[in-house]
Tab-separated table of C-alpha atoms in Angstrom:
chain	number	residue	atom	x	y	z
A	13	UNK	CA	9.746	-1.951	-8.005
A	14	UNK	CA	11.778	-3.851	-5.645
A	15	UNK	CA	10.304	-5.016	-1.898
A	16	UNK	CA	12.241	-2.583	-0.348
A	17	UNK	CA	11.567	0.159	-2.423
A	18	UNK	CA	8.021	-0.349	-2.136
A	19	UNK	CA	8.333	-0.590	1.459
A	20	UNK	CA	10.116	3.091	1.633
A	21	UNK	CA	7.104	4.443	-0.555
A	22	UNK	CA	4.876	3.218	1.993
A	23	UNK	CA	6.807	4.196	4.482
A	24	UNK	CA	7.488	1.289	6.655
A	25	UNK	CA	11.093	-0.681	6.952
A	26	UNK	CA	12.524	-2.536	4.327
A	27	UNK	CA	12.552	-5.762	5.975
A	28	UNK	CA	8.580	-5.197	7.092
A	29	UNK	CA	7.915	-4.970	3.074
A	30	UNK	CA	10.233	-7.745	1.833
A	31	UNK	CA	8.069	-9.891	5.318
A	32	UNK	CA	4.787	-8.834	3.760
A	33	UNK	CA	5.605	-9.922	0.240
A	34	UNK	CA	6.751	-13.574	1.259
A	35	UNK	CA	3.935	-14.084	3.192
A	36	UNK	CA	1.549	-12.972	0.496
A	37	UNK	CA	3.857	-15.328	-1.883
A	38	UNK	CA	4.374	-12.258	-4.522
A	39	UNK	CA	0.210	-11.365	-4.589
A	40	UNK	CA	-1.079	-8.376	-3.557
A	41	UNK	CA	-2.842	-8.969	0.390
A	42	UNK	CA	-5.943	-8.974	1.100
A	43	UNK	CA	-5.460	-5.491	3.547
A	44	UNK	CA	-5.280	-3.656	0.087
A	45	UNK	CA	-8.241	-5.003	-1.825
A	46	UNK	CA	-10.632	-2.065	-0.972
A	47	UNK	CA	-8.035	0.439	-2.764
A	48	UNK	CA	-6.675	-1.884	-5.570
A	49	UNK	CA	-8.058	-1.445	-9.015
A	50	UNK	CA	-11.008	-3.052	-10.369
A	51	UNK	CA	-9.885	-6.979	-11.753
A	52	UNK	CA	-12.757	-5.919	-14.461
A	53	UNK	CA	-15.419	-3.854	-15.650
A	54	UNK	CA	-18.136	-6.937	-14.503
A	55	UNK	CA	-18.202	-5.007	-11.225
A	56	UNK	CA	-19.661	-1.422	-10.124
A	57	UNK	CA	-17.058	0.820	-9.621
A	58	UNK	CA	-18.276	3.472	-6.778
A	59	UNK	CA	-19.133	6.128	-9.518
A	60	UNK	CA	-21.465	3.946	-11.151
A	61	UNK	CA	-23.637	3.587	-7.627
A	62	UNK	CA	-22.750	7.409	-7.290
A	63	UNK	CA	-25.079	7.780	-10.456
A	64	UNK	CA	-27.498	4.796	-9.815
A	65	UNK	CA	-28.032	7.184	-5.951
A	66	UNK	CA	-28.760	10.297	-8.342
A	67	UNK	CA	-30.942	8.580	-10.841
A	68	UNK	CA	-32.902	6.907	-8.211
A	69	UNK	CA	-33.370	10.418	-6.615
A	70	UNK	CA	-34.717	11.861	-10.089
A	71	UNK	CA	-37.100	8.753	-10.055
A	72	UNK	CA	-35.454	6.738	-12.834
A	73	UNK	CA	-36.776	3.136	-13.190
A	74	UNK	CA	-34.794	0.414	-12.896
A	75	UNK	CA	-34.164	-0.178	-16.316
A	76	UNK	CA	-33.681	3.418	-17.029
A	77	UNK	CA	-30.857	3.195	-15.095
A	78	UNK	CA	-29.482	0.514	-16.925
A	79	UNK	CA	-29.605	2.101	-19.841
A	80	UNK	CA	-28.186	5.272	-18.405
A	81	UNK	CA	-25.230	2.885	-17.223
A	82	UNK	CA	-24.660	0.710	-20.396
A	83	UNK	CA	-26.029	-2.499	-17.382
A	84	UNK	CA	-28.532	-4.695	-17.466
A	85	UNK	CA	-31.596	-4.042	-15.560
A	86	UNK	CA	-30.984	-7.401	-13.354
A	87	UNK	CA	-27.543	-5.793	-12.128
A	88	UNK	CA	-29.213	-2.355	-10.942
A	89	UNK	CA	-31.654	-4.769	-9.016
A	90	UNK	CA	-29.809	-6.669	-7.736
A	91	UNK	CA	-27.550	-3.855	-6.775
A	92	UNK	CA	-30.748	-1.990	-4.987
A	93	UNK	CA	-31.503	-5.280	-3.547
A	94	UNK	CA	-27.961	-6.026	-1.908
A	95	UNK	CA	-26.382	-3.495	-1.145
A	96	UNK	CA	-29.467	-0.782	0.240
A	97	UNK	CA	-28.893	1.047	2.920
A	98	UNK	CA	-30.919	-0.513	5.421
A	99	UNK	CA	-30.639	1.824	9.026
A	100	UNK	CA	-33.095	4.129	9.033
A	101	UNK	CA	-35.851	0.384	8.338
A	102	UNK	CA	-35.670	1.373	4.761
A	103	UNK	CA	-34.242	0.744	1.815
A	104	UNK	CA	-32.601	4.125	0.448
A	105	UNK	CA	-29.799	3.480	-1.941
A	106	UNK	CA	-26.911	5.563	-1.071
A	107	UNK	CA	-23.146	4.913	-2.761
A	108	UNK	CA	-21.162	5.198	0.081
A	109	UNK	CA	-22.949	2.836	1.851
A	110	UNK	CA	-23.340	0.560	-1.112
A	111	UNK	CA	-19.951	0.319	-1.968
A	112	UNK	CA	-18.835	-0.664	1.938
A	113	UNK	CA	-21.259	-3.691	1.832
A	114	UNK	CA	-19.762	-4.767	-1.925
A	115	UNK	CA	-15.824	-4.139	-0.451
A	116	UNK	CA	-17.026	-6.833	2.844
A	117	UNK	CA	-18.810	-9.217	0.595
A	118	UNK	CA	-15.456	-9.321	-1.693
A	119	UNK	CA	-13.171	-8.808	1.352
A	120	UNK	CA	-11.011	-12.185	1.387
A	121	UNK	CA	-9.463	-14.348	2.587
A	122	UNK	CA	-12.789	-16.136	3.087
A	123	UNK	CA	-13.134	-20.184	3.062
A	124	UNK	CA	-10.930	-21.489	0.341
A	125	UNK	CA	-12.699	-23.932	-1.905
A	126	UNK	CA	-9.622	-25.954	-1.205
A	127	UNK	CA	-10.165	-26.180	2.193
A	128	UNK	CA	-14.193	-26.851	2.745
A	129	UNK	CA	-13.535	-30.180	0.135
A	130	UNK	CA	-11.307	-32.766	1.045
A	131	UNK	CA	-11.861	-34.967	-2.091
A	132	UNK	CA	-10.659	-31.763	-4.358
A	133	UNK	CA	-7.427	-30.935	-1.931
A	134	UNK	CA	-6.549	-35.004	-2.249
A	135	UNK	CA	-6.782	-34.885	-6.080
A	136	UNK	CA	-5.414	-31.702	-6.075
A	137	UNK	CA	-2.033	-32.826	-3.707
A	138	UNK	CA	-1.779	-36.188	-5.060
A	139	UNK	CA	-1.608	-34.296	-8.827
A	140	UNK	CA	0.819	-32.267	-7.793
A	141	UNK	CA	3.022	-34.163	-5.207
A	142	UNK	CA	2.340	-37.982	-6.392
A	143	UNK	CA	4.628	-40.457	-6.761
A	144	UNK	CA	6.424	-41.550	-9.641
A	145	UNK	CA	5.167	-45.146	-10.160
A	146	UNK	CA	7.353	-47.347	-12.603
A	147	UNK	CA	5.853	-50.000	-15.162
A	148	UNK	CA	6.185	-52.787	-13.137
A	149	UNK	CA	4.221	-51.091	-10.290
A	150	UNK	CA	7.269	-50.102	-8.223
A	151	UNK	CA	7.606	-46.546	-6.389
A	152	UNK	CA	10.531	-44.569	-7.622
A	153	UNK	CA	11.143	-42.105	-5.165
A	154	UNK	CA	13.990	-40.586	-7.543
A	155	UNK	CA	16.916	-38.111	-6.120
A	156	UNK	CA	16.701	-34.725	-4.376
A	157	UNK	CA	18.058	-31.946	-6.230
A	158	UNK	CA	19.546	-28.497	-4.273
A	159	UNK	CA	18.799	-25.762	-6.548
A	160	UNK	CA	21.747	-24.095	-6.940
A	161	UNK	CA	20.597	-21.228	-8.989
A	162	UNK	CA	21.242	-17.316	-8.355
A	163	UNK	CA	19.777	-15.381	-11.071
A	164	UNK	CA	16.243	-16.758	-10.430
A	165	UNK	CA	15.164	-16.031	-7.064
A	166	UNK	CA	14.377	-18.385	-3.985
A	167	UNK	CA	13.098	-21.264	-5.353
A	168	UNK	CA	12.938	-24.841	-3.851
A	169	UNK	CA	14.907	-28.326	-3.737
A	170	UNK	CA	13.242	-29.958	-6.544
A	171	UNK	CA	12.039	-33.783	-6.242
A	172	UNK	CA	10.563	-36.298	-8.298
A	173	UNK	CA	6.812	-36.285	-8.266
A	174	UNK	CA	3.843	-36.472	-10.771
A	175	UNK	CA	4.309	-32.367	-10.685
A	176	UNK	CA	0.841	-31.517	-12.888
A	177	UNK	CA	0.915	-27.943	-13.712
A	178	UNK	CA	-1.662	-26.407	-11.674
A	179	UNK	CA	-3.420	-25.406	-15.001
A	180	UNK	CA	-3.288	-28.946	-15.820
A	181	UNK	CA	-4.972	-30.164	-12.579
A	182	UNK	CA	-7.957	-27.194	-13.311
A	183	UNK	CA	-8.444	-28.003	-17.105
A	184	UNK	CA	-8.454	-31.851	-15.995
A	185	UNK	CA	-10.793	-31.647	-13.241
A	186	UNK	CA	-14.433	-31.376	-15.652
A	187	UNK	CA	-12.759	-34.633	-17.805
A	188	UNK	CA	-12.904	-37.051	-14.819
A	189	UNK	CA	-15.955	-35.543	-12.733
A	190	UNK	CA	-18.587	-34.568	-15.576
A	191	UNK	CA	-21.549	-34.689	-13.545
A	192	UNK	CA	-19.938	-32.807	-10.022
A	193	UNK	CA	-20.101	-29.337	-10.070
A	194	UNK	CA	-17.967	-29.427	-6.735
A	195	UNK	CA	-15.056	-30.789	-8.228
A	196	UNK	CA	-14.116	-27.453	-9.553
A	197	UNK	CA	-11.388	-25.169	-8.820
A	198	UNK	CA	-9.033	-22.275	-11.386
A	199	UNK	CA	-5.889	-22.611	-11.458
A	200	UNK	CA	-5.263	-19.360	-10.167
A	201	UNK	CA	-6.917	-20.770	-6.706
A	202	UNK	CA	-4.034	-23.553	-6.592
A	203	UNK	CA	-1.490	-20.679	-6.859
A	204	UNK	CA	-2.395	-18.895	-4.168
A	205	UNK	CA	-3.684	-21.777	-1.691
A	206	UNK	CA	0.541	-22.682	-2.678
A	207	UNK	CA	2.376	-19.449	-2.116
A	208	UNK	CA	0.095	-17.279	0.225
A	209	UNK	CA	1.084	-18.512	3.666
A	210	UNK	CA	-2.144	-17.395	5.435
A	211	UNK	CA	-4.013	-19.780	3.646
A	212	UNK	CA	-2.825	-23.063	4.973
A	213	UNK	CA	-4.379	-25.157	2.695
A	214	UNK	CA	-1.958	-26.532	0.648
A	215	UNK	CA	1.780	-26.753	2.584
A	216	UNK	CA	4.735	-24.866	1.672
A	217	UNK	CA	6.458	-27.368	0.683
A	218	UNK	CA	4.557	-28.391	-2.449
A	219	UNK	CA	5.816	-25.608	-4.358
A	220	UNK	CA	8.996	-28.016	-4.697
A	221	UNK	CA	6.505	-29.769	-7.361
A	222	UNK	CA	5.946	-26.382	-9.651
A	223	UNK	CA	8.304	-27.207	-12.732
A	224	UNK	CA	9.650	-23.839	-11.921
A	225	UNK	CA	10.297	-24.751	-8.342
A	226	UNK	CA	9.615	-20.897	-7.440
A	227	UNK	CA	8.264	-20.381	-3.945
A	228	UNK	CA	7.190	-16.683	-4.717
A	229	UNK	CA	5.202	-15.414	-7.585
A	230	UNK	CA	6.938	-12.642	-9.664
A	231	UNK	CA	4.965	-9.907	-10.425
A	232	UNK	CA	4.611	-9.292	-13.492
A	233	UNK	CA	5.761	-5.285	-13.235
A	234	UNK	CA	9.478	-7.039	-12.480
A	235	UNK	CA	9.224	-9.467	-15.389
A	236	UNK	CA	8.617	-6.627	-18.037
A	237	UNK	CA	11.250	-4.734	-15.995
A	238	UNK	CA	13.734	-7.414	-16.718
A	239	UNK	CA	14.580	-6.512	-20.018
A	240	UNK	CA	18.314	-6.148	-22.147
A	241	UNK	CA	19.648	-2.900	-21.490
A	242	UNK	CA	21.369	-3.011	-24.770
A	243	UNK	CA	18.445	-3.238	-26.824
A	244	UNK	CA	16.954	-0.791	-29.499
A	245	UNK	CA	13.843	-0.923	-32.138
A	246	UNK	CA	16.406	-0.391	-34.736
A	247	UNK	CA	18.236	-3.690	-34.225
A	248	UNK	CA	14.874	-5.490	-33.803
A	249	UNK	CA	14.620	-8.442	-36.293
A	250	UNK	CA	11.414	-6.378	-37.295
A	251	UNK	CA	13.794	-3.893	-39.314
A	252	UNK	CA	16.062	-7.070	-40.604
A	253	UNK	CA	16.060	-6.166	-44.773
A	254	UNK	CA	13.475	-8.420	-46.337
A	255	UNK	CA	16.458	-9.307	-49.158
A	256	UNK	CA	18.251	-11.382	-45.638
A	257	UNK	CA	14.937	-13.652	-45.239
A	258	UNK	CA	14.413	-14.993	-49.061
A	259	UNK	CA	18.373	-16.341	-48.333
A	260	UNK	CA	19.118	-15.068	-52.150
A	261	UNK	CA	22.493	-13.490	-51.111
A	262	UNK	CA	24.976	-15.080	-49.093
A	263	UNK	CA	26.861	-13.522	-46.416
A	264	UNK	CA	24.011	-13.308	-43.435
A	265	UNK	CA	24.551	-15.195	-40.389
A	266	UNK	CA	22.687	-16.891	-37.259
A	267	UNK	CA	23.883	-17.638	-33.783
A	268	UNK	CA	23.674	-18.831	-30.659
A	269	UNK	CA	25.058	-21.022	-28.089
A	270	UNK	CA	24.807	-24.568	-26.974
A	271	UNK	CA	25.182	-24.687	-22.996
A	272	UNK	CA	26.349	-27.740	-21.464
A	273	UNK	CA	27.605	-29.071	-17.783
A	274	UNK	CA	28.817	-26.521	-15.148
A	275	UNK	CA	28.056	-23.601	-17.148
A	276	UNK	CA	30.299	-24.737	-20.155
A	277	UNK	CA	29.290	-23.515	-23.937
A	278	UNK	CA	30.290	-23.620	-27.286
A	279	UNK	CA	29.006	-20.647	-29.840
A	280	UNK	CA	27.153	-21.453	-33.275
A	281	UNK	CA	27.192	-19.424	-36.367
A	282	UNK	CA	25.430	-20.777	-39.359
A	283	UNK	CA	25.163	-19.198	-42.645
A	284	UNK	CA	21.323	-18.980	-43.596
A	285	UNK	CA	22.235	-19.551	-47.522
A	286	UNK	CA	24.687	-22.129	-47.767
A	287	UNK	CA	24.317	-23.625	-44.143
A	288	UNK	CA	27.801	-22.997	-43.690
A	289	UNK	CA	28.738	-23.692	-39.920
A	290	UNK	CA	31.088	-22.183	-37.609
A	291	UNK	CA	31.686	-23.183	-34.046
A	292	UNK	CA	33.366	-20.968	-31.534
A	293	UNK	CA	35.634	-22.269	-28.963
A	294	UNK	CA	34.606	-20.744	-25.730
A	295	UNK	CA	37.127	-22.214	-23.140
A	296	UNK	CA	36.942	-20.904	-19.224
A	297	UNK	CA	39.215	-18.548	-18.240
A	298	UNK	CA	41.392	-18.653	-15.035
A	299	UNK	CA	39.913	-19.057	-11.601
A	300	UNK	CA	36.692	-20.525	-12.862
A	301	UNK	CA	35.435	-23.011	-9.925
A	302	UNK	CA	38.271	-22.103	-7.425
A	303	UNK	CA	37.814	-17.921	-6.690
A	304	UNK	CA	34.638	-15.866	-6.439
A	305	UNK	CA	33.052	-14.255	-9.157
A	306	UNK	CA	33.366	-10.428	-8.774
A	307	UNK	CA	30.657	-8.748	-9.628
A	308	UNK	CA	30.339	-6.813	-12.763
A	309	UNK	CA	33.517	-8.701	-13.415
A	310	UNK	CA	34.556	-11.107	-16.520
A	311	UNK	CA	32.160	-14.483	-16.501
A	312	UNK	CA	34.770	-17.152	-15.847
A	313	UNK	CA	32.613	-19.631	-17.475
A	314	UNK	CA	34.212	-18.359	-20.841
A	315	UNK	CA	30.674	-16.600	-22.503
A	316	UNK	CA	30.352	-13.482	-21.176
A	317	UNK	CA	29.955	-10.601	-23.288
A	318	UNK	CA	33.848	-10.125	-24.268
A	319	UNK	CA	34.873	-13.756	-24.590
A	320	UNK	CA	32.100	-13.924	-27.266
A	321	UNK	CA	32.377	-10.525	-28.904
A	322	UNK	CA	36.356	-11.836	-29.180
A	323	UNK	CA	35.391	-15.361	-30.657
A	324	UNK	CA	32.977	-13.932	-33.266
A	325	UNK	CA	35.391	-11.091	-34.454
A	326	UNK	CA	38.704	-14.293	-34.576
A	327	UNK	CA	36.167	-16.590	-36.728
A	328	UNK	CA	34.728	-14.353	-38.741
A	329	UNK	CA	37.215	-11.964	-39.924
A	330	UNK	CA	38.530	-14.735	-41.789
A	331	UNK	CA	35.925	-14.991	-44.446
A	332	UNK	CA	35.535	-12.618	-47.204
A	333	UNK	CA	33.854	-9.404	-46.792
A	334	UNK	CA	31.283	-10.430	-49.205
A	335	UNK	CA	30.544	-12.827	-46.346
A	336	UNK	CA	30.049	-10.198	-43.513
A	337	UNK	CA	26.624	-9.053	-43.854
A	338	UNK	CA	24.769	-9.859	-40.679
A	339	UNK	CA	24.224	-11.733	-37.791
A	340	UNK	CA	20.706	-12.598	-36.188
A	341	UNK	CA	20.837	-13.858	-32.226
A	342	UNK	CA	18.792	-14.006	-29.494
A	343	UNK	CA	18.108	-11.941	-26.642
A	344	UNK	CA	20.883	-13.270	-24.700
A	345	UNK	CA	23.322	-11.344	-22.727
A	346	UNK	CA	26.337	-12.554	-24.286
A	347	UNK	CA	25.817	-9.982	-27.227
A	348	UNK	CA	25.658	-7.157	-24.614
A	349	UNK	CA	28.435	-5.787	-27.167
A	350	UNK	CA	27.229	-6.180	-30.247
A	351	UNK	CA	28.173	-2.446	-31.174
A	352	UNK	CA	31.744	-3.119	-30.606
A	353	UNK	CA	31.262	-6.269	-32.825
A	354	UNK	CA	29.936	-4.489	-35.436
A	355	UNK	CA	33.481	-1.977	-35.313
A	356	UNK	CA	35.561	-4.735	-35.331
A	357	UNK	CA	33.899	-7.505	-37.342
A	358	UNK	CA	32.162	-5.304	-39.482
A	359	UNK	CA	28.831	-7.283	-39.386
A	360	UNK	CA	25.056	-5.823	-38.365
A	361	UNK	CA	23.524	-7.541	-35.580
A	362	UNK	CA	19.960	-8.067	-35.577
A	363	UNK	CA	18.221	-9.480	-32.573
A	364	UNK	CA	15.221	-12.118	-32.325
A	365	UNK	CA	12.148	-11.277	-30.755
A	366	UNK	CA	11.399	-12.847	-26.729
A	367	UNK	CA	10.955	-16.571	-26.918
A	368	UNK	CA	10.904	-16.841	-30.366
A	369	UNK	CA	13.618	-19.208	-31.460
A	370	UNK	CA	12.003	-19.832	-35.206
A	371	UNK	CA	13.180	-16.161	-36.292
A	372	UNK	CA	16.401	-18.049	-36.287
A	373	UNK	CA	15.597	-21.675	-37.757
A	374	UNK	CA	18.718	-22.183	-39.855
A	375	UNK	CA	20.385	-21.729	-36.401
A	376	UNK	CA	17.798	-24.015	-34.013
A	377	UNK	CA	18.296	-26.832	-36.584
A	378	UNK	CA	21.896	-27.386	-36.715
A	379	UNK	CA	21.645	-26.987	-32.802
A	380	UNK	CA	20.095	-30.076	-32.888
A	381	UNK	CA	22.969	-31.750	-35.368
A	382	UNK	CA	25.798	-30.791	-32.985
A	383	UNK	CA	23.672	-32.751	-30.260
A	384	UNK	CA	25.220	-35.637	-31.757
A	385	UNK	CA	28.379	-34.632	-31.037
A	386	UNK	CA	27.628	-32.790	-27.627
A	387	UNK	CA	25.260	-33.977	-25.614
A	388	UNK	CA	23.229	-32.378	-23.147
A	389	UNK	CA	24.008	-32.718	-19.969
A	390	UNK	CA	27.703	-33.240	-20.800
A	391	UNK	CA	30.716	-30.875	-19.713
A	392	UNK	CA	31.594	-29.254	-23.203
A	393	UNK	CA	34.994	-27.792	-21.914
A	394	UNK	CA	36.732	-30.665	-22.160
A	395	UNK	CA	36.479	-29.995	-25.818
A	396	UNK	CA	39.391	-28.380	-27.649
A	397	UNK	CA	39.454	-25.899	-30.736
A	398	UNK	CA	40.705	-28.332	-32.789
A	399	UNK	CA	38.247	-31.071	-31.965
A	400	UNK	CA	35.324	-28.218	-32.030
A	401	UNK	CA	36.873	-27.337	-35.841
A	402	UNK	CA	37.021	-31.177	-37.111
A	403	UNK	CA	33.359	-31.193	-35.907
A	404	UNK	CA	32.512	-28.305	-38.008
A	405	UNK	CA	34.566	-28.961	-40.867
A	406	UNK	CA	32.362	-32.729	-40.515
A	407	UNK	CA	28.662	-30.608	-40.445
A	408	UNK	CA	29.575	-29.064	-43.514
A	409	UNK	CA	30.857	-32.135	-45.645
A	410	UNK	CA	27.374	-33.228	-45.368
A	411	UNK	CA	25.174	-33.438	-47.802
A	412	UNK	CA	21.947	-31.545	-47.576
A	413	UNK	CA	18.516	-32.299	-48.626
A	414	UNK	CA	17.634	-28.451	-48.264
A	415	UNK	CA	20.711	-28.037	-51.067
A	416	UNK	CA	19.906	-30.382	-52.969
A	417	UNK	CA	22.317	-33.135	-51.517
A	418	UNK	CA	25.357	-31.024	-51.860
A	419	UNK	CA	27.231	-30.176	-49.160
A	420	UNK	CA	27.748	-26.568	-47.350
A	421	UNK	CA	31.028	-26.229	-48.081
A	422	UNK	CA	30.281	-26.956	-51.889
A	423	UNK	CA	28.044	-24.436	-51.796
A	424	UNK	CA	29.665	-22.162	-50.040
A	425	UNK	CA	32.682	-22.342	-52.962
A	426	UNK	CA	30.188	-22.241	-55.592
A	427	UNK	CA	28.685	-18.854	-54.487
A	428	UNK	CA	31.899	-17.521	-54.193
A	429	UNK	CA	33.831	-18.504	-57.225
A	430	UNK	CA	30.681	-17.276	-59.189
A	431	UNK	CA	30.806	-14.331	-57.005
A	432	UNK	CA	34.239	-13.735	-58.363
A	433	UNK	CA	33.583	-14.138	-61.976
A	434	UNK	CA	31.034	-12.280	-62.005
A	435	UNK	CA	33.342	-9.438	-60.551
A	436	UNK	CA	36.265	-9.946	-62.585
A	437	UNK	CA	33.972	-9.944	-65.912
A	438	UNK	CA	32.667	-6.194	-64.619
A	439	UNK	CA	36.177	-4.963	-64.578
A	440	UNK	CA	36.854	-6.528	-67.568
């Protein structure tokens, strides 16, 4: 749910909600611990002192109790021991009043670690926001970079810096202080002493050090939120025929795209039998760089949906049908219409589960060829169809180990002039 959403719910303004989140830096604040759920079953939940408060009033021992519960006998005595209700000069056990002394022993923010040891906040900042130190000894301060990105959220200028993860700087900590138990600290500490502002311990600022560069944490309802619209379980690689993974018969493709400078791509297809490569020239369209993108409107960058959908179809109605089986991408949003592709193409599109680029190896792995010819980092635009083509037609005169040293395009003809005798002998 969005800030303001949540804000209406609770009934306050939408800018009072989307105020509170930034200032608890994406975690939930401290003014809502007493009614949040449980982080885990290690700690009494108010029913489970309601029945220690009956049991004790039947005259149940202590470690009858704890049976009763499914606890051990050390927690329901400690429990009688901490949190008793202590007014009347004894110490009668009532739930109520238990559970309000556990919610203010819990109740935060209390002293950060972070902030009661200076030795752990230096290693800590000088992890995180060090210098870059050349060989010779030298400081490189390196350049600024503006983050220019939209579809990610606020996030910070990014700068050169040592820029441990804070996980790093946690896990590292019991390596170079064995023997001092003070020198401790989760990573999950660093987070929040970084994006809750109340904190103060560790500025701002730092946060331009996180790899991500994010200055808010995302919760993780909005991440599983953020998923493809134009996905179903029946186009799930999980229901890809197992005859398309043992790459016996020809015909089923992979693809993806390689991005370069300002947004510019070029598309991939690469048969998983023969290794048979096609590249798709993806050139901007009008306007890109000079007028505003409109939204909902065409990606001027020349891969959006449509510009790739039309690529696909041009390159690979030309091949036999035999040769049309599938295709296997990514999650990307460039297939957004695969079901039109499938009408006019006449090819099944399968798609790869989240963050798992070795469902499509075959694909991954001439990625890495066409490096050669574009590098990252470089403006691929300035590329024409006809140079994209020779670079293709160069991948597959190549010889392959994985073929044994014959080339894709040999291959490729082999399969389908014995393809074609084997057809012409069933008619005949």
């Amino acid at each position: 749910m969005a800030s303001e959403d949540a804000a209406i719910e609770a009934g306050i303004s939408p800018a009072v909600g989307t105020r509170w989140f930034r200032e608890a830096g994406g975690i939930p604040p401290s003014r809502f611990g007493p009614s949040a759920k449980p982080i885990s079953g290690r700690y009494l939940s108010l029913t489970e002192r309601e029945e220690i408060a009956l049991l004790r009033v039947r005259g149940y021992s202590i470690r009858e109790v704890g049976r009763c519960l499914g606890r051990a006998a050390s927690t329901i005595s400690r429990e009688l021991r901490r949190n008793a209700a202590t007014r009347s000069g004894g110490l009668e056990y009532r739930a109520t009043t238990a559970q309000w002394h556990a919610d203010r022993a819990a109740r935060r923010p209390k002293r950060a670690k972070l902030a009661l040891n200076v030795a752990l906040r230096t290693y800590v900042e000088e992890r995180l926001a060090g210098v870059v130190v050349a060989p010779s000894g030298g400081l490189i301060p390196g350049p600024t970079v503006s983050w220019k990105g939209r579809r990610h959220g606020p996030r910070q200028d990014r700068r050169w810096a040592n820029a441990w993860s804070p996980e790093q700087i946690a896990r590292r900590l019991p390596v170079d202080f064995p023997d001092d138990a003070t020198m401790r600290i989760s990573h999950e500490a660093i987070y929040q002493a970084l994006f809750v502002q109340g904190r103060g311990v560790l500025r701002r600022e730092l946060t331009a050090c996180l790899r991500t560069g994010r200055a808010l944490r995302m919760p993780r309802a909005r991440t599983r939120r953020r998923g493809k619209p134009f996905l179903s379980p029946e186009i799930m690689i999980s229901q890809r025929p197992a005859a398309i993974a043992d790459r016996a018969v020809p015909g089923h493709w992979e693809g993806d795209l390689i991005l370069g400078l300002g947004s510019s791509a070029i598309g991939t297809l690469v048969e998983r039998t023969t290794r048979f490569t096609l590249l798709l020239h993806l050139p901007r369209m009008a306007g890109h760089g000079h007028e505003a993108r409109v939204k909902n409107g065409p990606a001027l960058a020349g891969h959006g949906a449509e510009a790739v959908r039309d690529a696909i179809t041009r390159s690979i109605v030309t091949l036999p049908e035999e040769l049309r089986q599938s295709l296997t991408w990514d999650q990307g949003a460039e297939m957004a219409q695969h079901a039109r592709l499938k009408i006019d193409a006449g090819v099944q599109v399968y798609f790869c589960d989240p963050h798992s680029p070795w469902q499509r190896g075959t694909n991954e792995n001439t990625n890495g060829l066409l490096r050669q010819y574009f590098p990252k980092g470089t403006d691929l635009s300035v590329h024409s169809a006809e140079e994209i083509a020779a670079v293709a037609a160069t991948l597959n005169s190549r010889p392959r180990k994985t073929l044994d040293w014959k080339t894709p395009a040999e291959t490729l003809d082999q399969l389908l002039l014995s393809a074609n005798n084997d057809r012409v002998a069933t008619i005949a």
